[in-house]
Coordinates of C-alpha atoms in Angstrom, one line a residue:
M1 CA 125.5 181.2 16.4
V2 CA 123.6 184.2 18.0
K3 CA 123.9 184.5 22.3
Q4 CA 120.8 183.4 23.4
P5 CA 119.3 185.2 26.7
K6 CA 118.6 183.5 29.9
S7 CA 114.5 183.3 29.9
A8 CA 113.6 184.9 32.8
E9 CA 115.4 188.3 31.4
V10 CA 112.9 187.2 28.2
H11 CA 110.3 187.2 30.9
E12 CA 110.9 190.6 32.4
R13 CA 111.7 191.7 29.0
Q14 CA 107.9 191.0 28.3
R15 CA 106.8 192.8 31.6
E16 CA 108.7 195.9 30.8
Y17 CA 107.1 196.2 27.2
I18 CA 103.6 195.8 28.6
A19 CA 104.1 198.5 31.4
R20 CA 105.4 201.0 29.1
V21 CA 102.9 200.5 26.4
E22 CA 100.1 200.6 28.6
K23 CA 101.4 203.4 30.6
S24 CA 100.8 205.1 27.2
G25 CA 97.6 204.3 26.6
F26 CA 97.5 201.0 24.6
D27 CA 94.5 199.3 25.7
Y28 CA 94.6 197.2 23.0
G29 CA 92.8 197.8 20.7
L30 CA 93.2 197.2 17.0
T31 CA 94.4 200.6 15.1
V32 CA 91.7 199.6 12.3
A33 CA 88.5 198.8 12.2
S34 CA 87.3 195.1 11.3
A35 CA 88.0 195.9 7.9
F36 CA 91.5 195.9 8.2
V37 CA 91.5 192.2 10.0
R38 CA 89.9 191.1 6.8
S39 CA 92.0 192.5 4.1
I40 CA 95.7 191.8 6.4
R41 CA 94.2 187.9 5.2
D42 CA 95.4 188.9 1.8
L43 CA 98.7 190.2 2.7
G44 CA 99.8 187.4 0.1
Y45 CA 101.9 184.9 1.3
K46 CA 103.4 182.7 -0.9
S47 CA 101.7 179.2 0.7
A48 CA 101.2 177.6 3.6
A49 CA 104.6 177.0 4.2
T50 CA 105.8 180.5 3.8
A51 CA 102.8 181.4 7.1
V52 CA 104.1 179.0 8.9
D53 CA 108.1 180.2 9.1
E54 CA 106.4 183.3 10.7
L55 CA 105.4 181.0 14.0
V56 CA 108.8 179.2 13.5
D57 CA 111.0 182.1 13.1
N58 CA 109.4 183.5 16.9
A59 CA 109.5 179.8 18.6
V60 CA 113.8 179.8 17.5
E61 CA 113.4 183.0 18.7
A62 CA 111.8 182.1 22.2
G63 CA 115.2 179.5 22.6
A64 CA 112.7 176.3 21.6
Q65 CA 114.7 172.8 21.5
N66 CA 112.0 171.7 20.1
V67 CA 109.7 172.8 17.3
H68 CA 106.4 170.2 16.5
I69 CA 103.7 171.4 13.5
A70 CA 100.5 168.8 13.9
F71 CA 97.2 168.2 12.1
G72 CA 94.2 167.8 13.8
Y73 CA 91.0 166.5 11.8
G74 CA 87.4 166.0 11.6
K75 CA 85.7 162.8 10.3
S76 CA 88.3 162.6 7.8
N77 CA 92.2 161.9 8.6
A78 CA 93.0 162.9 4.6
K79 CA 92.2 166.3 5.4
P80 CA 93.0 168.4 7.9
E81 CA 91.1 170.6 9.4
S82 CA 93.7 172.6 11.9
V83 CA 96.5 173.0 12.4
A84 CA 99.1 173.5 15.7
I85 CA 102.7 174.8 15.9
M86 CA 104.2 173.9 19.4
D87 CA 107.0 175.1 21.0
D88 CA 109.1 174.5 24.6
G89 CA 110.6 177.9 24.2
W90 CA 110.5 180.2 27.4
G91 CA 106.6 180.9 27.1
M92 CA 104.5 184.5 27.7
V93 CA 103.2 186.3 30.2
P94 CA 99.5 186.1 30.6
S95 CA 99.7 190.2 29.0
M96 CA 102.2 188.9 27.3
I97 CA 100.1 186.9 25.1
R98 CA 97.3 189.2 24.3
A99 CA 100.0 191.7 23.4
A100 CA 101.1 189.3 20.0
V101 CA 97.9 189.0 18.6
V102 CA 98.2 192.5 18.1
W103 CA 99.7 193.6 14.7
G104 CA 102.9 195.0 15.9
G105 CA 102.6 193.8 19.2
T106 CA 106.3 192.6 20.7
D107 CA 108.9 193.6 23.1
R108 CA 111.7 192.9 20.4
E109 CA 110.2 195.8 18.4
G110 CA 113.0 197.1 16.2
S111 CA 115.4 193.8 16.6
R112 CA 118.7 192.7 14.3
D113 CA 119.3 189.8 16.4
L114 CA 117.4 187.2 14.6
F115 CA 114.2 187.1 12.9
G116 CA 111.4 189.8 14.1
R117 CA 111.2 193.2 13.9
Y118 CA 107.8 194.0 13.4
G119 CA 105.2 192.0 15.5
Y120 CA 103.1 191.5 12.6
G121 CA 104.1 187.6 11.9
L122 CA 101.8 185.7 14.2
P123 CA 99.0 187.2 13.3
S124 CA 99.3 188.4 10.0
A125 CA 100.4 184.6 9.4
S126 CA 97.6 182.8 11.6
V127 CA 94.6 185.0 9.7
S128 CA 96.2 184.6 5.6
Q129 CA 95.7 180.6 6.6
G130 CA 92.0 180.3 8.5
Q131 CA 89.4 182.6 9.8
R132 CA 90.2 181.6 13.4
F133 CA 93.6 181.4 15.7
T134 CA 93.8 181.0 18.9
V135 CA 97.5 181.5 20.8
Y136 CA 98.4 179.0 24.3
S137 CA 101.2 180.0 26.4
R138 CA 103.3 179.8 29.9
I139 CA 106.0 180.2 31.7
D140 CA 106.4 177.4 33.5
G141 CA 104.6 174.0 33.7
G142 CA 101.1 175.8 35.6
D143 CA 97.9 176.5 33.4
F144 CA 98.0 177.6 30.2
H145 CA 96.4 181.2 29.2
A146 CA 94.9 181.9 25.8
V147 CA 94.0 184.2 23.7
S148 CA 91.2 183.9 20.6
L149 CA 90.7 186.0 17.3
D150 CA 88.1 185.2 14.7
V151 CA 87.5 187.2 11.2
E152 CA 83.8 186.0 11.4
E153 CA 83.3 187.4 14.9
I154 CA 85.1 190.3 14.4
G155 CA 82.6 191.6 11.4
D156 CA 79.7 190.8 13.6
G157 CA 81.0 193.1 16.2
K158 CA 81.7 190.5 19.1
H159 CA 84.8 192.7 19.7
L160 CA 84.7 195.8 19.9
V161 CA 85.1 198.3 22.3
N162 CA 83.6 202.3 21.7
N163 CA 83.6 201.7 17.6
R164 CA 86.9 199.8 18.4
V165 CA 88.0 196.1 17.6
V166 CA 89.7 195.4 21.0
V167 CA 91.7 191.8 21.6
P168 CA 90.2 190.2 24.5
E169 CA 92.1 189.6 27.4
P170 CA 93.5 186.0 28.0
T171 CA 91.7 183.5 30.3
V172 CA 93.0 180.1 32.0
N173 CA 92.7 177.3 28.8
P174 CA 93.5 173.9 28.2
L175 CA 95.4 173.1 25.5
P176 CA 92.8 171.6 22.6
E177 CA 92.3 167.9 23.2
W178 CA 93.9 166.1 20.2
V179 CA 97.3 169.1 20.9
E180 CA 97.2 167.7 23.6
K181 CA 97.1 164.1 22.9
Y182 CA 100.0 164.5 20.1
A183 CA 101.6 166.3 22.4
E184 CA 101.8 163.2 25.1
K185 CA 102.8 160.9 22.0
S186 CA 105.2 162.8 19.6
F187 CA 106.5 165.8 21.8
P188 CA 109.7 165.6 23.5
G189 CA 109.1 165.2 26.5
G190 CA 105.1 165.0 26.6
A191 CA 102.8 168.3 27.1
G192 CA 104.1 169.0 30.1
V193 CA 106.7 170.5 29.0
L194 CA 105.2 172.7 26.1
R195 CA 105.5 176.2 26.3
T196 CA 103.6 178.2 23.2
V197 CA 100.9 176.3 21.1
V198 CA 99.8 178.8 18.6
V199 CA 96.2 177.2 16.6
W200 CA 94.7 177.8 13.3
E201 CA 91.3 176.8 12.7
K202 CA 88.6 177.4 9.9
L203 CA 91.2 176.6 6.9
D204 CA 90.3 178.2 4.4
R205 CA 92.8 179.4 2.5
I206 CA 95.3 177.1 2.9
T207 CA 97.7 175.9 0.4
W208 CA 97.5 172.1 0.4
K209 CA 94.6 171.0 1.3
T210 CA 95.0 167.0 2.2
T211 CA 97.9 165.6 4.8
N212 CA 100.2 163.7 2.8
V213 CA 100.5 166.8 0.7
L214 CA 100.7 169.0 3.8
E215 CA 103.5 166.8 5.2
Q216 CA 106.2 166.9 2.2
K217 CA 105.6 170.2 0.9
F218 CA 106.4 171.7 4.7
L219 CA 109.4 169.2 5.3
E220 CA 110.4 170.4 2.1
H221 CA 110.2 173.7 2.9
L222 CA 111.0 173.7 6.9
G223 CA 114.4 171.8 5.5
L224 CA 115.4 174.4 3.2
T225 CA 114.5 177.4 5.0
Y226 CA 115.9 176.6 8.0
R227 CA 118.9 174.6 6.8
N228 CA 121.7 176.2 9.5
F229 CA 119.0 176.3 12.7
L230 CA 118.5 172.3 13.0
R231 CA 121.0 171.5 14.9
Q232 CA 119.9 173.8 17.1
T233 CA 116.5 173.6 17.3
K234 CA 114.5 170.4 16.2
I235 CA 111.6 170.8 13.5
V236 CA 109.0 167.9 13.2
V237 CA 106.2 168.0 10.8
N238 CA 103.2 165.1 12.2
G239 CA 105.5 163.4 13.7
K240 CA 108.2 163.6 10.9
K241 CA 111.5 165.1 11.7
C242 CA 112.5 168.0 9.2
E243 CA 116.2 167.0 7.7
P244 CA 118.3 170.3 6.4
I245 CA 118.4 170.9 3.2
D246 CA 121.3 172.7 1.4
P247 CA 120.0 174.0 -2.2
L248 CA 124.1 174.3 -3.3
F249 CA 124.1 170.1 -2.2
T250 CA 127.9 171.2 -0.8
T251 CA 126.2 170.0 3.5
P252 CA 126.9 166.2 3.7
N253 CA 124.1 165.9 6.4
G254 CA 121.7 167.5 3.8
R255 CA 119.0 165.7 2.3
F256 CA 119.6 164.4 -1.5
Y257 CA 123.9 165.1 -0.4
D258 CA 124.6 161.6 -1.1
I259 CA 121.7 160.3 -3.7
D260 CA 124.0 159.0 -5.8
Q261 CA 127.9 159.3 -6.4
D262 CA 127.5 162.5 -7.7
R263 CA 128.8 165.4 -5.7
A264 CA 128.7 169.3 -5.9
E265 CA 132.0 171.0 -5.3
A266 CA 132.6 173.6 -3.3
L267 CA 134.1 176.7 -4.3
P268 CA 136.2 179.7 -2.3
M269 CA 133.4 181.7 -0.4
L270 CA 133.7 185.5 -1.4
E271 CA 133.5 187.3 1.6
F272 CA 132.6 191.7 1.9
K273 CA 131.6 193.9 4.3
V274 CA 129.4 196.7 4.1
K275 CA 129.3 199.8 6.0
G276 CA 125.9 200.1 8.2
Q277 CA 123.4 203.2 8.4
D278 CA 125.7 204.5 10.7
G279 CA 128.1 205.0 7.8
K280 CA 131.3 203.9 9.9
T281 CA 130.1 200.3 11.4
E282 CA 130.9 197.8 8.9
H283 CA 128.8 194.0 8.7
L284 CA 130.0 190.8 7.0
C285 CA 127.7 190.0 4.4
R286 CA 129.1 186.0 3.0
L287 CA 128.7 184.9 -0.9
R288 CA 128.7 181.2 -0.8
I289 CA 129.2 178.9 -4.4
S290 CA 128.7 175.7 -5.7
Y291 CA 129.2 173.9 -8.6
M292 CA 127.6 170.8 -9.5
P293 CA 128.6 168.5 -12.6
Y294 CA 126.8 168.0 -15.7
T295 CA 124.9 165.0 -15.0
F296 CA 124.3 165.6 -11.2
F297 CA 120.3 165.8 -11.5
A298 CA 120.2 162.3 -13.7
V299 CA 118.6 159.5 -12.7
D300 CA 120.6 157.6 -15.3
K301 CA 123.9 159.4 -15.9
T302 CA 124.0 158.2 -19.6
K303 CA 121.2 160.4 -20.6
K304 CA 120.2 164.3 -20.0
A305 CA 118.2 164.9 -16.7
T306 CA 114.7 165.0 -18.0
A307 CA 111.8 165.1 -16.5
R308 CA 111.4 161.1 -16.3
N309 CA 115.5 161.0 -15.8
A310 CA 115.5 163.2 -12.9
N311 CA 115.9 162.7 -9.4
P312 CA 115.0 164.9 -6.6
R313 CA 117.9 167.7 -6.5
L314 CA 116.8 168.8 -9.2
Q315 CA 113.5 170.4 -8.2
V316 CA 115.3 171.6 -5.5
R317 CA 117.1 173.8 -8.1
R318 CA 114.4 174.9 -10.4
E319 CA 113.0 176.5 -6.7
N320 CA 116.7 178.0 -6.2
S321 CA 117.8 179.0 -9.5
G322 CA 119.4 182.2 -8.6
L323 CA 120.2 184.6 -6.4
I324 CA 119.6 182.8 -3.0
V325 CA 119.5 185.1 -0.2
C326 CA 119.5 184.4 3.5
R327 CA 119.1 186.8 6.5
N328 CA 121.2 185.5 9.8
G329 CA 120.9 182.1 7.9
R330 CA 117.3 181.5 7.4
Q331 CA 116.6 181.6 3.7
I332 CA 113.7 184.5 2.8
D333 CA 114.5 185.0 -1.2
V334 CA 115.8 184.0 -4.5
V335 CA 116.8 186.6 -6.9
T336 CA 117.0 186.6 -10.2
K337 CA 116.0 190.0 -11.5
N338 CA 119.3 191.9 -11.4
P339 CA 121.1 194.1 -13.3
L340 CA 124.4 192.6 -13.8
T341 CA 123.4 189.1 -15.2
A342 CA 120.3 187.2 -16.8
F343 CA 120.7 183.8 -14.7
L344 CA 119.6 181.1 -17.8
T345 CA 118.2 177.7 -17.5
N346 CA 121.8 175.9 -17.2
D347 CA 122.3 178.3 -14.0
R348 CA 120.8 175.9 -11.9
Y349 CA 124.0 174.1 -11.7
I350 CA 125.7 176.6 -10.4
G351 CA 124.8 177.7 -6.7
L352 CA 125.1 181.4 -5.1
E353 CA 123.8 182.2 -1.8
L354 CA 124.3 185.6 0.1
D355 CA 123.4 185.4 3.5
F356 CA 123.8 189.0 5.1
P357 CA 122.9 190.3 8.6
A358 CA 119.7 192.0 9.5
E359 CA 122.0 195.6 10.1
L360 CA 121.6 195.2 6.6
D361 CA 118.1 195.2 6.0
E362 CA 117.5 198.6 4.4
E363 CA 120.3 197.5 1.5
F364 CA 118.2 194.8 1.1
G365 CA 115.1 195.8 1.0
V366 CA 113.1 193.0 3.3
T367 CA 109.6 193.7 3.9
T368 CA 107.3 192.8 6.7
A369 CA 106.3 189.6 5.6
K370 CA 110.0 188.3 4.8
Q371 CA 109.7 186.7 1.6
Q372 CA 110.6 188.6 -0.3
I373 CA 114.7 190.9 -0.8
T374 CA 115.2 193.8 -3.3
I375 CA 118.9 194.1 -3.2
S376 CA 120.3 198.0 -3.6
P377 CA 121.9 198.7 -6.5
R378 CA 125.2 199.5 -4.1
I379 CA 125.4 195.8 -2.6
W380 CA 125.3 194.7 -6.6
E381 CA 128.3 197.3 -7.7
I382 CA 129.7 195.3 -5.0
L383 CA 129.6 192.7 -6.0
K384 CA 130.4 193.6 -9.4
E385 CA 133.9 194.9 -8.1
K386 CA 134.2 191.8 -6.2
G387 CA 134.5 189.5 -9.4
F388 CA 130.9 187.6 -9.6
M389 CA 130.5 188.3 -13.0
R390 CA 134.0 187.0 -13.5
I391 CA 133.0 183.8 -11.2
M392 CA 129.5 183.8 -13.4
K393 CA 131.6 183.5 -16.7
D394 CA 134.5 181.1 -15.6
L395 CA 131.4 178.3 -14.4
R396 CA 129.2 178.9 -17.6
R397 CA 132.4 178.4 -19.7
R398 CA 132.7 175.4 -17.5
Y399 CA 129.4 173.7 -17.8
R400 CA 129.2 174.0 -21.8
E401 CA 132.5 172.2 -21.4
D402 CA 131.7 169.6 -19.0
E403 CA 127.8 169.7 -21.1
G404 CA 130.6 168.7 -24.4
D405 CA 132.4 166.6 -22.8
L406 CA 129.6 164.3 -22.0
S407 CA 127.6 164.8 -25.2
A408 CA 130.3 163.7 -26.9
E409 CA 130.3 160.7 -25.1
L410 CA 127.6 159.9 -25.3
E411 CA 127.6 160.3 -29.0
K412 CA 130.3 157.3 -29.8
T413 CA 130.5 153.6 -28.0
P414 CA 133.3 151.0 -27.7
S415 CA 132.5 149.0 -31.0
V416 CA 130.8 151.7 -32.9
Q417 CA 132.6 154.5 -34.6
R418 CA 131.7 158.3 -34.2
P419 CA 129.6 159.8 -37.3
S420 CA 132.5 162.0 -38.4
E421 CA 134.9 159.4 -38.5
T422 CA 133.0 157.0 -40.5
V423 CA 132.9 159.8 -43.1
M424 CA 136.3 160.4 -42.5
G425 CA 137.2 156.6 -44.0
E426 CA 134.7 156.8 -46.5
V427 CA 136.2 160.0 -48.1
N428 CA 139.3 158.2 -48.2
D429 CA 138.4 155.6 -49.7
L430 CA 137.2 157.9 -52.6
L431 CA 140.0 160.4 -52.6
R432 CA 143.2 158.7 -52.1
R433 CA 145.9 160.6 -49.6
R434 CA 148.8 161.3 -51.1
P435 CA 151.7 159.0 -49.9
A436 CA 153.6 160.1 -46.9
S437 CA 157.0 160.9 -47.1
E438 CA 159.9 159.3 -45.1
E439 CA 159.4 161.9 -42.4
A440 CA 156.5 161.6 -41.9
E441 CA 156.1 157.9 -41.4
R442 CA 158.9 158.3 -39.1
E443 CA 156.6 161.0 -37.2
A444 CA 153.9 158.8 -37.1
E445 CA 155.4 155.6 -35.7
E446 CA 157.3 157.7 -32.8
N447 CA 154.0 159.3 -32.3
L448 CA 151.8 155.9 -32.1
Q449 CA 154.8 154.1 -30.3
R450 CA 154.4 157.4 -27.6
E451 CA 150.9 156.4 -26.8
I452 CA 151.2 152.6 -26.5
E453 CA 154.3 153.1 -23.8
R454 CA 151.8 156.0 -22.1
A455 CA 149.2 153.6 -21.7
A456 CA 151.3 150.6 -20.1
A457 CA 152.5 152.8 -17.5
E458 CA 148.8 154.1 -16.9
T459 CA 147.1 150.6 -17.1
G460 CA 150.3 148.6 -15.5
L461 CA 149.6 146.3 -18.3
P462 CA 153.0 144.9 -20.2
T463 CA 153.8 147.2 -23.8
E464 CA 153.3 144.3 -26.0
V465 CA 149.9 143.7 -24.6
V466 CA 149.3 147.3 -25.2
A467 CA 150.3 147.5 -28.7
E468 CA 148.6 144.4 -30.1
K469 CA 144.7 146.5 -28.4
K470 CA 146.4 149.5 -30.1
K471 CA 146.7 147.4 -33.6
E472 CA 143.0 146.1 -33.4
E473 CA 141.9 149.7 -32.2
V474 CA 143.8 151.4 -35.2
Q475 CA 142.1 149.0 -37.9
A476 CA 139.0 149.4 -36.6
H477 CA 138.8 153.2 -35.9
P478 CA 141.5 154.6 -38.7
F479 CA 140.0 158.0 -37.8
K480 CA 139.7 160.1 -34.2
V481 CA 138.2 162.1 -32.5
T482 CA 139.7 163.1 -28.8
T483 CA 140.4 165.8 -26.9
E484 CA 143.0 168.1 -24.4
H485 CA 143.1 170.5 -21.6
V486 CA 146.0 173.2 -22.3
T487 CA 145.4 176.8 -21.4
G488 CA 146.8 178.9 -24.3
G489 CA 146.3 175.9 -26.6
P490 CA 145.6 176.1 -30.2
F491 CA 142.0 174.9 -30.5
F492 CA 142.7 171.7 -32.2
R493 CA 145.4 169.9 -33.6
A494 CA 146.0 166.7 -36.1
E495 CA 148.2 163.7 -35.5
Q496 CA 149.2 160.6 -37.2
H497 CA 149.5 157.8 -34.9
G498 CA 150.7 154.8 -37.4
G499 CA 147.7 154.6 -39.7
Q500 CA 145.2 156.1 -37.3
M501 CA 144.7 160.2 -37.6
L502 CA 144.0 161.8 -34.4
L503 CA 141.5 164.9 -34.6
I504 CA 142.5 166.5 -31.3
L505 CA 139.9 169.3 -29.3
N506 CA 141.2 171.4 -27.0
R507 CA 138.5 171.9 -24.0
A508 CA 140.4 175.2 -22.7
H509 CA 139.5 177.2 -25.5
R510 CA 136.5 178.9 -26.2
F511 CA 135.4 177.7 -29.3
Y512 CA 135.7 174.2 -27.5
T513 CA 132.9 175.5 -24.9
D514 CA 131.0 178.5 -27.3
I515 CA 130.6 176.1 -30.3
Y516 CA 131.5 172.8 -30.7
A517 CA 129.2 172.1 -27.1
A518 CA 127.4 174.5 -26.8
V519 CA 124.4 173.3 -28.3
P520 CA 122.7 170.0 -27.2
G521 CA 120.6 167.6 -27.5
A522 CA 120.0 166.0 -31.6
D523 CA 120.8 169.6 -33.1
G524 CA 123.6 169.4 -31.2
A525 CA 125.1 165.9 -32.5
K526 CA 124.9 167.2 -36.4
T527 CA 126.6 170.5 -35.4
R528 CA 129.6 168.6 -33.8
A529 CA 130.1 165.9 -36.6
G530 CA 130.1 168.8 -39.1
L531 CA 132.2 170.6 -37.1
E532 CA 134.6 167.4 -36.8
L533 CA 134.7 166.8 -40.4
L534 CA 135.6 170.7 -41.1
L535 CA 138.7 170.0 -38.6
F536 CA 139.4 166.7 -39.7
A537 CA 140.2 168.1 -43.4
I538 CA 142.3 171.2 -42.5
G539 CA 143.9 168.2 -40.7
Q540 CA 144.4 165.9 -43.2
C541 CA 145.7 168.8 -45.6
E542 CA 148.1 169.7 -42.9
L543 CA 149.7 166.4 -42.4
D544 CA 150.1 165.6 -45.2
A545 CA 152.0 169.1 -46.6
T546 CA 155.2 169.2 -46.2
G547 CA 158.1 171.6 -45.9
P548 CA 157.2 175.0 -46.1
V549 CA 153.7 174.5 -46.4
R550 CA 153.8 172.3 -43.0
V551 CA 155.3 175.2 -40.9
V552 CA 153.1 177.8 -42.5
Y553 CA 150.1 175.1 -41.4
M554 CA 151.2 175.3 -37.9
S555 CA 151.2 178.6 -37.7
E556 CA 148.5 180.1 -39.2
R557 CA 146.3 177.6 -36.4
I558 CA 148.2 179.1 -33.6
E559 CA 146.7 182.6 -34.4
W560 CA 143.7 181.4 -35.8
S561 CA 142.7 180.2 -32.5
T562 CA 144.4 183.0 -31.3
R563 CA 142.0 185.9 -33.1
L564 CA 139.6 183.3 -32.8
N565 CA 139.5 183.2 -28.5
M566 CA 139.5 187.0 -28.7
A567 CA 136.7 187.4 -30.9
L568 CA 134.9 184.8 -28.9
T569 CA 135.4 186.9 -25.9
L570 CA 134.3 190.0 -27.2
L571 CA 131.2 188.8 -29.0
D572 CA 130.1 187.0 -25.4
E573 CA 130.6 190.2 -23.9
H574 CA 128.3 192.1 -27.2
I575 CA 125.8 189.2 -26.3
D576 CA 125.6 190.4 -22.4
L577 CA 125.4 194.3 -23.7
V578 CA 122.6 193.4 -26.1
R579 CA 121.0 191.6 -23.0
E580 CA 120.9 194.1 -20.9
T581 CA 119.8 197.1 -23.4
E582 CA 117.2 194.9 -24.5
D583 CA 116.2 194.4 -20.1
D584 CA 115.8 198.1 -20.0
L585 CA 114.0 199.0 -22.3
D586 CA 111.6 196.3 -21.3
D587 CA 111.3 197.8 -17.6
G588 CA 110.6 201.3 -19.3
L589 CA 108.1 199.9 -21.4
G590 CA 106.9 198.1 -18.3
E591 CA 106.6 201.7 -16.2

């Protein structure tokens, strides 16, 4: 947590700043004509919520414990006509209010302590949403001083002094009546504790028009952007408390964390130090990582997370799928285009959050409006050296494995055979297997007995009860597909358990993740059924073989597995290389 200065120190710093700029000849003039103000309206805030961020940044930096965003209305309560951002921070001395309205007017110029550095946020964000804004502030419980800026008035030449647009001097001005009423009703301590209020009016460019949509969008965006600050600063939108939203879903008090039984898994954090501009001082960066299970976004866990079967987590991840980048704990952007890998749709199950200190702004290309990040090649190279791609490949493989597990599970029910199991029974009736040798029959019975004893130990049921249930299962399912997880093991095995043939697929082998479980939906079910039939046929021939032929099958299966695993690994690398080449070609064509 950044150590906050005392309010008296801040006010003295403000006075020193004003004295310094006035001494240098600053006369509160906007450095260009009225066209500048009109053009700055198109600075490019992504939404009304990202514009509000600028005012919230200022409030948090001013030590505010409470920040409220309230709506003012005209004839209809459905569509706000004005927005007020109010806080109980340190406030501003009158001359600082005037400076704060000027682009570049800040006593924190060049600061790397928390959010602001340039002094562009307040005026740029305000005119991006409406034609008029007013800043009210005070440093105690006395009168508010205020300064207003109106785009239309500037265009009419109202604030021209010697052909320059000059910000008017602050005057004593009470808060708008509706702001006063809101504060008395909803702000902790009432209107008497307010220190700074910014009111936007003539809202001609605000993204969302209605109260309900504004509330929802502001609460979601602010909960996400300031999730790491809501313990020290309470943010409220139109009377509703803003809850933190962790897009990696590993924070227990975060919104949507426990809407059902599924939980995201927090993985070990990746930390690394980067030298700053002086080439000596090292600054710590942290990459937070999480993995979300295959059913994480679904309401009905037996079905895929589609539009009609999606919980609120899915929308959060759709908007934050990629590398989330935070500056001093405050989220700025989600980076998707990068030199290491192309983020895919299913990567939404992998949470990635990179937090860097403001001392490394130049490495992350922080813009004036704090809305976009451009990561330097140096940082990407460090991430690569620290194992970023290994992490991505491991988690992508884990997702494919989970997807395959669930897909395979959903394709069967306790009372219905899988298509491949049914077909194998029919094939077995048409093509009679050769009589099993005494050795094979003995092995099958031993396998069955071991399975009965294992099940009895796991369930605590008597062995005879388990044996009876197993007998019923063997009769109903003479062919059965199951899985295991054996690192370094063969990609499949076949075993005879009494009268039941088991096809055992190894989830730890790339065959399972890269081929068997790679295709979703109905096409994937058909592909898996075909692969199961292929392996059932090979496995059955192996089980029917005797002597040296059986040994050959067993040894060859191990060799097949080794070669296949290596080939699929190389195929992955080859496909990645092809994608990188295609991306480079696309970049070249776009220049």
